[in-house]
Structure formats: structure tokens, C-alpha cells
Amino acid sequence: MEVAEERDVVIIGGGICGLATALALHRKNIRSVVLERSETLRATGAGIGIRPNGWRALEQLGVASKLRPTATPVLAQRFVWLDRGSQKIIPFSSGETRCLKRSDLINALADDLPHGTIRFGSKLLSLKLDLHTSFPILQLDDGSFIKAKVVIGCDGVNSVIADFLDLKPTKVFSTGAVRGLSDYPSCHSFSQELVITKKGDVSIGRVPVSDKLIYWFVSQWRTQDLKILKDADLIRQSTLELIQGFPAELVEMIKMSDPDSLSSTQIRYRAPWHLLSGSFRKGTVTVAGDAMHVMGPFLGQGGSAGLEDAIVLARCLHQKLIGFDLSSSPTQIIMQKVGESFDEYVRERRMRVVMLSLQAYLTGFLMGSPSMLVKLLSVIFMVIFFRDTLRHTRYDCGGL
Ligand SMILES: Cc1cc2nc3c(=O)[nH]c(=O)nc-3n(C[C@H](O)[C@H](O)[C@H](O)COP(=O)(O)OP(=O)(O)OC[C@H]3O[C@@H](n4cnc5c(N)ncnc54)[C@H](O)[C@@H]3O)c2cc1C
């Protein structure tokens, strides 16, 4: 095997977490390269809700002030049950919630990175450890190899790095979701709320990004695996069939959606009990974001948890590397310092992501499961562990 290239820090995946991690490291003067398999930045999923904990992380990354003007504040969450004819409203009283266009978030993170940090069209195939140094060697799908000192896997739900760390496989939630954006050139009249309207086993969520743009999602509790559609017309058509009997303004919203924004997803999660015991570090390799803790979207916290990971990881790495140069320090020192910093990172993150994942898991069953017994058990666990349902939004991951 010919090793063509040597790098200090390699991040796999240029999604929200990979870009945030590269930016957090950059803010601490640690250079990295991001390998992204796509040819351009990907913003799949149209919009993303960011709760106060996510804004705290964006502040640390130095991009919050340029993102705020792109999205209107969301003041409350309203549940509407059409079958029962009832409603419930939960004010977002503590802190800032906004729904961003995913492309705005991705671009804001990428724009602040040094030129050349992201390497597009670079797909990681496999990783193994060098027999002599124990540093990771990455094999890319173009046949090339990179010898890295540090590898951070932000490669999402089907993570090569998670497999390398022997994490247990992710699981499929009995829910499928379609997401999209709808543009109202002469302004919409929707309230500044996340409104979730439920009828039978189908829910429609809508939330304003701005006075002209609405992010929406449609989810259905399913007994069988979702057929993932790629074609925008088919996604729109099958969604319209699903939402028959919903209010006309919601049907209209989906009819007028931007075809380029549409995507359909099967919800996956890493079991909270696997997060409790998983080993998230091997040598100088670790994981962050969905690769570590993909969770159901029922709290709208997966992306923000990835932003928090980025801050904590960069802080831990920087603290241990003060006075050491990754490029020139002896192998043993780097192995030890990076290993210690990753252990600290995992220690800080573990219970946070366990609790987020557990709350998302229980909330998913509470919102969707047709079984009264499952709902009852979910309520009991929610009362025991999550009496304060918005506590997760008050979390502060700390400074860089
Ligand atoms: C329906 C739904 C709604 C959601 N709503 C919210 C919300 O409102 N708020 C919130 O905070 N979160 C939300 N989430 C969760 C959020 O979308 C994810 O947690 C977040 O996008 C994960 O970011 P990531 O960077 O970890 O992974 P990804 O976004 O999956 O990025 C991984 C990147 O790695 C690249 N990659 C993968 N494999 C390789 C490889 N082998 N080599 C090179 N590159 C590779 C991919 O191309 C991709 O760019 C939602 C999720 C879903 C499904």
C-alpha cells in the first residue's frame, strides 16, 4: 500500500457536525481537512429548528449573528388534534428558537473555514490502524490513502467510523418523514409557532423560517419500512395522498412546495442504552454528530447536539494540545494527549446524548404509537426522567 498523503486532523463528513467541528478547531488554531463524499455542500432536509442550546453553540462558533437575520423567532409550539377537536400550546418562554434554512446554516459554517478545508468528492471506504504507529490510515474510494494523526467521524447515520469503533447498529423507528420548503412571495399569514396538526397516524408540522418561507414536515407512524422516494414529483404526490382531510391551507402549502427542497426519510436512531455503553474512541479516532448519536427528530435536537459535540471536542483537544504541535511532536505524546482529550470529550458528552436520545425516543412513542400500553409506559418514563420537558433546551455546552 502506498501512503500518498499525511494529515494531522481529518474530519469525515461535511454535514452540520463535520463543518461545525472544523470551524471550532479553526477557532482554536487547529487545522483540519474535511472529506465530503458529495461534490457540493448538502442541505438535505430543507429546514432545521435550533433551540436555545443550539444558539449557544452557534454563538461560540461565531456564526449566530449572521444567521439570526435569516430566520424569524418561533414563540411557541402548538399541537392540534383534528380527530379530537382539541389543541395544546407550549410557549417557548426560555430563550431563542428559530427555524433556519439548512443551506443557510451549512453555508454560514463553511464560509468561515479557511479556503481548501473541505475536500469534495472524497468518500472514505475504510479505516485501519498503522501497525507501527497506531495512527489511522484512511482508504478513499478513488484508491488513494491518507495517513492521519487524528480522525473525527462526522459521517452521519451510516458511519464508517462508527463501524470501525464497533458501535452497535442503528435501529429503525416506525416513522417516515417528508420535508420541504414552501415560498409565499407575497408573505404568508401563519403565526410565529411550530404547529403540529395530527389526524390518525399522520402529522403535519409547519414553522416559519421568514415571513415568506415556511418549513414543513409530514410524518406517519408505520408498521412497515418506508419506501424512500427520490423523485420530487413522486414525493409530493404520495404526500398529498397521505394528507387527505387536512385543512386546505396545509394541503395548499404542500402543493406549492419547492421541488428541490423535498426529501423523504426513514427515521433511525441509536438506542439510548447502546449510547450508555458504547466505546466512542479507539486510539486517536472518535465520532460526533449523528454518527455517534442519531436520534428521532421528535425534540428537534439532533443537529444542535452535533453543534455541541463540535464545541466540546475542540475545547478538549485544544486544552490537551497546549504547548504541543501535532505536526512535530513524537508519536507517543500525540497518542497520549489526543487519547486523553477524546476520553474527556466522550465523558462530557455521554450522559447529555443519552438523555436527549431517551427523551426523543419516549416522545416519539408518545406522539405516534397506536398502542395505549406503549403510550402509558412512555408517560410513566417521561414523568420519572423528564418532568421538565424543556430542560434539554437550557443546556449550555460551555465555551470554546
Ligand atoms: C425528519 C428530521 C427532522 C429533523 N429536525 C431537526 C431539527 O429541527 N433540529 C435539529 O437540531 N435536528 C433535526 N434533525 C436531526 C439533524 O438533521 C441531524 O442530527 C443532523 O443533520 C446530523 O448532522 P451530521 O453532520 O451529524 O450528519 P449528516 O447531516 O448526515 O452529515 C454527514 C455528512 O457526511 C457525509 N458522508 C457520509 N459518509 C461519508 C463517507 N464515507 N465519506 C465522506 N463523507 C461521508 C455525507 O455526505 C454528509 O454530508 C432532524 C432529522 C430528521 C430526520
Coordinates of C-alpha atoms and ligand atoms in Angstrom, one line a residue:
M1 CA 0.0 0.0 0.0
E2 CA 1.3 3.4 -1.0
V3 CA 0.5 6.2 1.5
A4 CA 0.3 9.3 -0.6
E5 CA -0.6 12.0 1.9
E6 CA -0.2 12.7 5.6
R7 CA -2.5 14.9 7.6
D8 CA -2.8 16.0 11.2
V9 CA -6.6 16.2 11.7
V10 CA -9.1 14.6 9.2
I11 CA -12.9 15.0 9.7
I12 CA -15.1 12.6 7.7
G13 CA -18.3 14.3 6.5
G14 CA -19.1 17.9 5.6
G15 CA -22.6 18.0 7.2
I16 CA -23.6 20.2 10.1
C17 CA -21.4 18.5 12.6
G18 CA -18.4 18.0 10.4
L19 CA -18.3 21.7 9.3
A20 CA -19.0 22.8 12.9
T21 CA -16.2 20.7 14.2
A22 CA -13.8 22.0 11.6
L23 CA -14.8 25.6 12.4
A24 CA -14.5 25.0 16.2
L25 CA -11.0 23.6 15.7
H26 CA -10.1 26.5 13.4
R27 CA -11.2 29.0 16.0
K28 CA -8.7 27.2 18.3
N29 CA -6.0 27.4 15.6
I30 CA -6.1 23.7 14.9
R31 CA -6.1 23.0 11.2
S32 CA -8.1 20.2 9.7
V33 CA -9.3 18.8 6.4
V34 CA -13.0 17.7 5.9
L35 CA -13.5 14.8 3.5
E36 CA -17.0 15.0 2.0
R37 CA -18.3 12.4 -0.4
S38 CA -20.7 14.7 -2.3
E39 CA -19.5 17.1 -4.9
T40 CA -21.1 20.1 -3.2
L41 CA -22.4 21.1 0.2
R42 CA -25.5 19.1 1.0
A43 CA -28.5 20.6 2.8
T44 CA -30.9 17.6 2.7
G45 CA -33.9 18.2 5.0
A46 CA -34.8 21.7 3.9
G47 CA -35.1 23.4 7.4
I48 CA -33.8 22.8 10.9
G49 CA -35.2 24.1 14.2
I50 CA -32.5 25.4 16.5
R51 CA -33.3 25.7 20.2
P52 CA -31.6 27.9 22.8
N53 CA -28.8 25.3 23.4
G54 CA -28.1 25.2 19.7
W55 CA -27.9 29.0 19.6
R56 CA -25.4 29.0 22.4
A57 CA -23.2 26.6 20.4
L58 CA -23.6 28.8 17.3
E59 CA -22.5 31.8 19.4
Q60 CA -19.3 30.0 20.3
L61 CA -18.7 29.2 16.6
G62 CA -19.1 32.9 15.8
V63 CA -21.9 32.4 13.3
A64 CA -25.1 33.2 15.3
S65 CA -25.2 36.9 14.5
K66 CA -25.1 36.3 10.7
L67 CA -27.8 33.5 11.0
R68 CA -30.3 35.4 13.2
P69 CA -31.4 37.8 10.4
T70 CA -32.2 34.9 8.1
A71 CA -34.9 33.4 10.4
T72 CA -37.8 34.7 12.4
P73 CA -38.1 33.8 16.2
V74 CA -40.5 31.0 16.9
L75 CA -42.5 31.7 20.0
A76 CA -44.4 28.5 20.8
Q77 CA -45.3 25.0 19.8
R78 CA -49.0 24.2 19.2
F79 CA -50.4 20.7 18.9
V80 CA -53.7 20.4 17.1
W81 CA -55.6 17.1 17.2
L82 CA -58.2 17.1 14.4
D83 CA -59.8 13.8 15.5
R84 CA -60.5 15.1 19.0
G85 CA -61.0 18.8 18.0
S86 CA -58.6 19.9 20.7
Q87 CA -55.4 22.0 20.9
K88 CA -52.5 22.5 23.3
I89 CA -49.9 25.3 23.3
I90 CA -46.4 25.2 24.9
P91 CA -44.8 28.7 24.9
F92 CA -41.0 28.7 24.2
S93 CA -40.6 31.0 27.2
S94 CA -36.9 30.4 27.9
G95 CA -34.5 31.5 25.2
E96 CA -34.3 31.7 21.5
T97 CA -35.9 29.3 19.0
R98 CA -35.7 29.8 15.2
C99 CA -36.0 27.6 12.2
L100 CA -33.1 28.0 9.7
K101 CA -32.9 27.0 6.1
R102 CA -30.4 24.2 6.2
S103 CA -28.5 25.7 3.4
D104 CA -28.1 29.0 5.3
L105 CA -26.6 27.1 8.3
I106 CA -24.3 24.9 6.2
N107 CA -23.1 27.9 4.2
A108 CA -22.5 30.0 7.3
L109 CA -20.3 27.3 8.8
A110 CA -18.4 26.6 5.5
D111 CA -17.9 30.3 4.7
D112 CA -15.8 30.8 7.8
L113 CA -13.5 27.9 7.1
P114 CA -10.1 28.6 5.6
H115 CA -10.1 28.1 1.8
G116 CA -9.5 24.4 0.9
T117 CA -10.6 22.9 4.2
I118 CA -13.4 20.9 2.6
R119 CA -12.4 18.4 0.0
F120 CA -15.5 17.4 -2.0
G121 CA -15.9 14.1 -3.9
S122 CA -13.8 12.3 -1.2
K123 CA -15.5 9.2 0.1
L124 CA -14.0 7.2 2.9
L125 CA -14.2 3.5 2.2
S126 CA -12.4 2.1 5.2
L127 CA -10.0 2.8 8.1
K128 CA -7.4 0.8 9.8
L129 CA -4.6 1.5 12.2
D130 CA -0.9 1.6 11.2
L131 CA 0.9 -1.4 12.6
H132 CA 3.9 0.7 13.6
T133 CA 2.5 4.0 14.9
S134 CA -1.2 3.0 15.6
F135 CA -2.2 6.2 13.7
P136 CA -5.2 5.7 11.4
I137 CA -4.9 5.1 7.7
L138 CA -7.8 6.1 5.6
Q139 CA -8.7 4.4 2.3
L140 CA -10.7 6.6 -0.1
D141 CA -12.9 5.3 -3.0
D142 CA -10.5 6.8 -5.6
G143 CA -7.9 4.3 -4.5
S144 CA -5.8 6.9 -2.5
F145 CA -4.8 6.6 1.1
I146 CA -4.3 9.3 3.8
K147 CA -2.3 8.7 6.9
A148 CA -3.9 10.9 9.7
K149 CA -2.9 11.6 13.2
V150 CA -6.4 12.3 14.4
V151 CA -9.7 11.2 12.7
I152 CA -13.2 12.5 13.7
G153 CA -16.1 10.7 12.2
C154 CA -19.0 13.1 11.4
D155 CA -20.2 10.8 8.6
G156 CA -23.8 10.6 9.7
V157 CA -26.1 7.6 10.2
N158 CA -24.3 5.1 8.1
S159 CA -20.9 5.9 9.6
V160 CA -17.8 4.1 8.5
I161 CA -16.1 5.4 11.7
A162 CA -18.9 4.1 13.9
D163 CA -18.4 0.6 12.4
F164 CA -14.6 1.0 13.0
L165 CA -15.4 1.7 16.6
D166 CA -17.7 -1.4 16.7
L167 CA -20.7 0.6 17.7
K168 CA -24.0 -1.4 17.7
P169 CA -26.0 -0.9 14.5
T170 CA -28.6 1.9 14.5
K171 CA -32.3 1.0 14.6
V172 CA -35.3 2.0 12.5
F173 CA -38.1 3.9 14.1
S174 CA -41.6 3.1 12.9
T175 CA -41.9 6.6 11.4
G176 CA -41.2 8.0 8.0
A177 CA -40.9 11.7 7.3
V178 CA -41.1 14.0 4.3
R179 CA -39.7 17.5 4.5
G180 CA -39.9 20.6 2.3
L181 CA -40.0 24.4 2.0
S182 CA -42.8 26.5 0.6
D183 CA -42.3 30.0 -0.6
Y184 CA -45.0 32.7 -0.3
P185 CA -43.8 35.6 -2.4
S186 CA -46.4 38.0 -1.0
C187 CA -45.9 36.8 2.6
H188 CA -47.8 34.0 4.4
S189 CA -50.2 34.7 7.3
F190 CA -49.1 31.8 9.6
S191 CA -48.3 32.6 13.2
Q192 CA -44.7 32.5 14.7
E193 CA -45.3 29.0 16.0
L194 CA -44.3 25.4 15.3
V195 CA -47.8 23.9 14.7
I196 CA -48.1 20.2 14.6
T197 CA -51.5 19.1 13.3
K198 CA -52.4 15.4 13.8
K199 CA -55.1 13.2 12.2
G200 CA -55.0 9.5 12.6
D201 CA -51.4 8.3 12.3
V202 CA -50.3 11.3 10.2
S203 CA -48.8 14.6 11.5
I204 CA -48.1 17.8 9.6
G205 CA -45.6 20.2 11.2
R206 CA -45.1 23.8 9.9
V207 CA -43.0 26.6 11.1
P208 CA -42.0 29.9 9.6
V209 CA -38.4 30.5 8.5
S210 CA -39.2 34.0 7.5
D211 CA -42.4 36.0 6.5
K212 CA -42.1 34.4 3.1
L213 CA -40.8 31.0 3.7
I214 CA -42.4 28.0 5.6
Y215 CA -40.6 24.8 6.5
W216 CA -42.9 21.8 6.8
F217 CA -42.7 18.1 7.5
V218 CA -45.2 15.3 7.2
S219 CA -44.7 12.1 9.3
Q220 CA -46.6 8.9 9.6
W221 CA -46.4 6.1 12.1
R222 CA -45.7 3.0 10.0
T223 CA -45.9 -0.7 10.5
Q224 CA -43.6 -1.5 7.6
D225 CA -40.5 0.1 6.2
L226 CA -40.9 3.3 4.3
K227 CA -40.2 3.2 0.6
I228 CA -37.7 6.0 0.2
L229 CA -38.6 8.1 -2.8
K230 CA -36.1 10.2 -4.6
D231 CA -38.2 11.8 -7.3
A232 CA -39.7 15.2 -6.2
D233 CA -43.0 14.7 -8.1
L234 CA -43.5 11.3 -6.5
I235 CA -42.7 12.6 -3.0
R236 CA -45.2 15.4 -3.4
Q237 CA -47.9 13.2 -4.9
S238 CA -47.6 10.5 -2.2
T239 CA -47.6 13.2 0.5
L240 CA -50.7 14.8 -0.9
E241 CA -52.4 11.3 -0.9
L242 CA -51.4 10.9 2.8
I243 CA -52.8 14.2 4.0
Q244 CA -56.3 14.0 2.6
G245 CA -58.8 15.5 5.0
F246 CA -56.3 18.0 6.5
P247 CA -57.1 21.8 6.4
A248 CA -56.9 23.3 2.9
E249 CA -54.1 25.7 3.8
L250 CA -51.9 22.8 4.7
V251 CA -52.7 20.9 1.5
E252 CA -52.0 24.1 -0.4
M253 CA -48.7 24.6 1.4
I254 CA -47.5 21.2 0.3
K255 CA -48.8 21.6 -3.3
M256 CA -46.8 24.8 -3.7
S257 CA -43.5 23.4 -2.2
D258 CA -40.2 23.9 -3.9
P259 CA -39.4 20.6 -5.6
D260 CA -35.7 21.0 -4.9
S261 CA -36.3 21.1 -1.2
L262 CA -38.3 17.8 -1.0
S263 CA -36.8 14.7 0.7
S264 CA -38.2 11.6 2.2
T265 CA -36.5 9.8 5.1
Q266 CA -36.9 6.7 7.3
I267 CA -36.2 7.7 10.9
R268 CA -33.3 5.9 12.5
Y269 CA -31.8 6.1 16.0
R270 CA -29.0 4.7 18.1
A271 CA -30.6 3.1 21.1
P272 CA -30.1 5.2 24.3
W273 CA -28.9 2.1 26.2
H274 CA -26.3 1.5 23.5
L275 CA -25.1 5.1 23.9
L276 CA -24.6 4.4 27.6
S277 CA -22.1 1.6 27.0
G278 CA -20.7 2.4 23.5
S279 CA -17.0 2.9 23.1
F280 CA -16.6 6.1 21.2
R281 CA -12.8 6.2 20.9
K282 CA -10.2 3.9 19.6
G283 CA -6.7 5.4 19.6
T284 CA -6.9 8.8 18.0
V285 CA -10.2 8.1 16.3
T286 CA -13.6 9.3 17.6
V287 CA -17.1 10.2 16.4
A288 CA -19.5 13.1 16.7
G289 CA -23.0 14.1 15.4
D290 CA -25.4 11.6 14.0
A291 CA -22.5 9.1 13.6
M292 CA -22.4 9.0 17.4
H293 CA -26.0 9.6 18.5
V294 CA -28.5 9.7 15.6
M295 CA -31.9 10.2 17.3
G296 CA -35.5 10.5 16.3
P297 CA -36.4 14.1 15.3
F298 CA -39.2 14.4 18.0
L299 CA -37.3 17.0 20.1
G300 CA -35.6 18.7 17.1
Q301 CA -32.2 18.4 18.8
G302 CA -30.1 16.1 16.7
G303 CA -28.4 18.9 14.8
S304 CA -27.9 21.1 17.9
A305 CA -26.4 18.1 19.7
G306 CA -23.9 17.8 16.9
L307 CA -23.1 21.5 17.3
E308 CA -22.5 21.0 21.0
D309 CA -20.2 18.0 20.2
A310 CA -18.1 20.2 18.0
I311 CA -17.6 22.8 20.8
V312 CA -16.8 20.2 23.5
L313 CA -14.5 18.2 21.2
A314 CA -12.5 21.3 20.1
R315 CA -12.2 22.6 23.6
C316 CA -10.9 19.2 25.0
L317 CA -8.5 18.8 22.1
H318 CA -7.1 22.3 22.4
Q319 CA -6.7 22.1 26.2
K320 CA -4.6 18.9 25.9
L321 CA -2.5 20.1 23.0
I322 CA -1.4 23.4 24.5
G323 CA 2.3 23.6 24.1
F324 CA 2.3 20.6 21.6
D325 CA 2.5 20.7 17.9
L326 CA 0.6 17.9 16.1
S327 CA 3.0 18.1 13.2
S328 CA 6.2 17.7 15.0
S329 CA 5.5 16.1 18.5
P330 CA 6.6 12.5 19.0
T331 CA 4.0 9.8 18.2
Q332 CA 3.6 8.6 21.7
I333 CA 2.9 12.1 23.1
I334 CA 0.3 12.7 20.4
M335 CA -1.4 9.3 21.0
Q336 CA -1.5 10.1 24.8
K337 CA -2.6 13.7 24.5
V338 CA -5.3 13.1 21.9
G339 CA -6.5 9.9 23.6
E340 CA -6.9 11.8 26.9
S341 CA -8.7 14.7 25.2
F342 CA -11.1 12.3 23.4
D343 CA -11.8 10.4 26.7
E344 CA -12.7 13.8 28.3
Y345 CA -14.9 14.7 25.3
V346 CA -16.7 11.4 25.5
R347 CA -17.1 11.7 29.2
E348 CA -18.7 15.2 28.9
R349 CA -21.0 14.2 26.1
R350 CA -22.2 10.7 27.1
M351 CA -25.0 11.5 29.5
R352 CA -26.1 14.5 27.6
V353 CA -26.7 12.5 24.4
V354 CA -28.1 9.5 26.4
M355 CA -30.8 11.8 28.0
L356 CA -31.5 13.6 24.7
S357 CA -31.9 10.3 22.9
L358 CA -34.1 8.8 25.6
Q359 CA -36.4 11.8 25.7
A360 CA -36.6 11.8 21.9
Y361 CA -37.3 8.0 21.9
L362 CA -40.1 8.4 24.5
T363 CA -41.6 11.4 22.9
G364 CA -41.7 9.6 19.5
F365 CA -43.7 6.7 21.1
L366 CA -46.0 9.2 22.9
M367 CA -46.7 11.1 19.7
G368 CA -47.1 8.2 17.3
S369 CA -47.6 4.8 18.8
P370 CA -51.1 3.4 18.2
S371 CA -50.6 1.2 21.3
M372 CA -52.2 2.6 24.5
L373 CA -49.9 0.4 26.6
V374 CA -46.7 1.8 24.9
K375 CA -48.1 5.3 25.4
L376 CA -48.8 4.7 29.1
L377 CA -45.3 3.3 29.6
S378 CA -43.8 6.3 27.8
V379 CA -45.8 8.7 30.0
I380 CA -44.5 7.0 33.1
F381 CA -40.9 7.2 32.0
M382 CA -41.4 10.8 30.9
V383 CA -42.7 11.7 34.4
I384 CA -39.8 9.9 36.0
F385 CA -37.0 11.3 33.9
F386 CA -38.3 14.4 32.0
R387 CA -40.9 16.1 34.2
D388 CA -39.4 19.4 33.0
T389 CA -39.9 18.7 29.3
L390 CA -37.9 21.8 28.1
R391 CA -34.9 21.2 30.3
H392 CA -32.9 19.9 27.3
T393 CA -33.1 23.4 25.7
R394 CA -31.4 25.1 28.7
Y395 CA -28.3 23.0 28.4
D396 CA -25.1 25.0 28.0
C397 CA -22.2 23.2 26.3
G398 CA -19.8 25.9 27.6
G399 CA -17.2 28.0 25.8
L400 CA -14.7 27.1 23.2
Ligands
LIG1 C1 -37.1 14.5 9.8 C2 -36.0 15.1 10.6 C3 -36.1 16.3 11.1 C4 -35.1 16.8 11.9 N1 -35.3 18.1 12.5 C5 -34.3 18.6 13.3 C6 -34.4 19.8 13.9 O1 -35.5 20.5 13.7 N2 -33.4 20.3 14.7 C7 -32.3 19.6 14.9 O2 -31.4 20.0 15.6 N3 -32.1 18.4 14.2 C8 -33.0 17.9 13.5 N4 -32.9 16.7 12.8 C9 -31.6 16.0 13.0 C10 -30.5 16.6 12.2 O3 -31.0 16.6 10.8 C11 -29.2 15.7 12.2 O4 -28.9 15.4 13.5 C12 -28.1 16.4 11.6 O5 -28.3 16.8 10.2 C13 -26.8 15.5 11.6 O6 -25.7 16.2 11.1 P1 -24.4 15.4 10.9 O7 -23.4 16.3 10.3 O8 -24.0 14.6 12.1 O9 -24.7 14.2 9.8 P2 -25.2 14.4 8.3 O10 -26.1 15.6 8.1 O11 -25.8 13.1 7.9 O12 -23.9 14.6 7.5 C14 -23.0 13.6 7.3 C15 -22.1 14.0 6.1 O13 -21.1 13.0 5.9 C16 -21.0 12.7 4.5 N5 -20.5 11.3 4.5 C17 -21.2 10.2 4.9 N6 -20.4 9.1 4.7 C18 -19.2 9.6 4.2 C19 -18.0 8.9 3.8 N7 -17.9 7.6 3.9 N8 -17.0 9.7 3.3 C20 -17.1 11.0 3.2 N9 -18.3 11.7 3.5 C21 -19.3 11.0 4.0 C22 -22.4 12.9 4.0 O14 -22.4 13.1 2.6 C23 -22.9 14.1 4.8 O15 -22.6 15.3 4.1 C24 -33.9 16.1 12.1 C25 -33.7 14.9 11.4 C26 -34.8 14.4 10.7 C27 -34.6 13.0 10.0

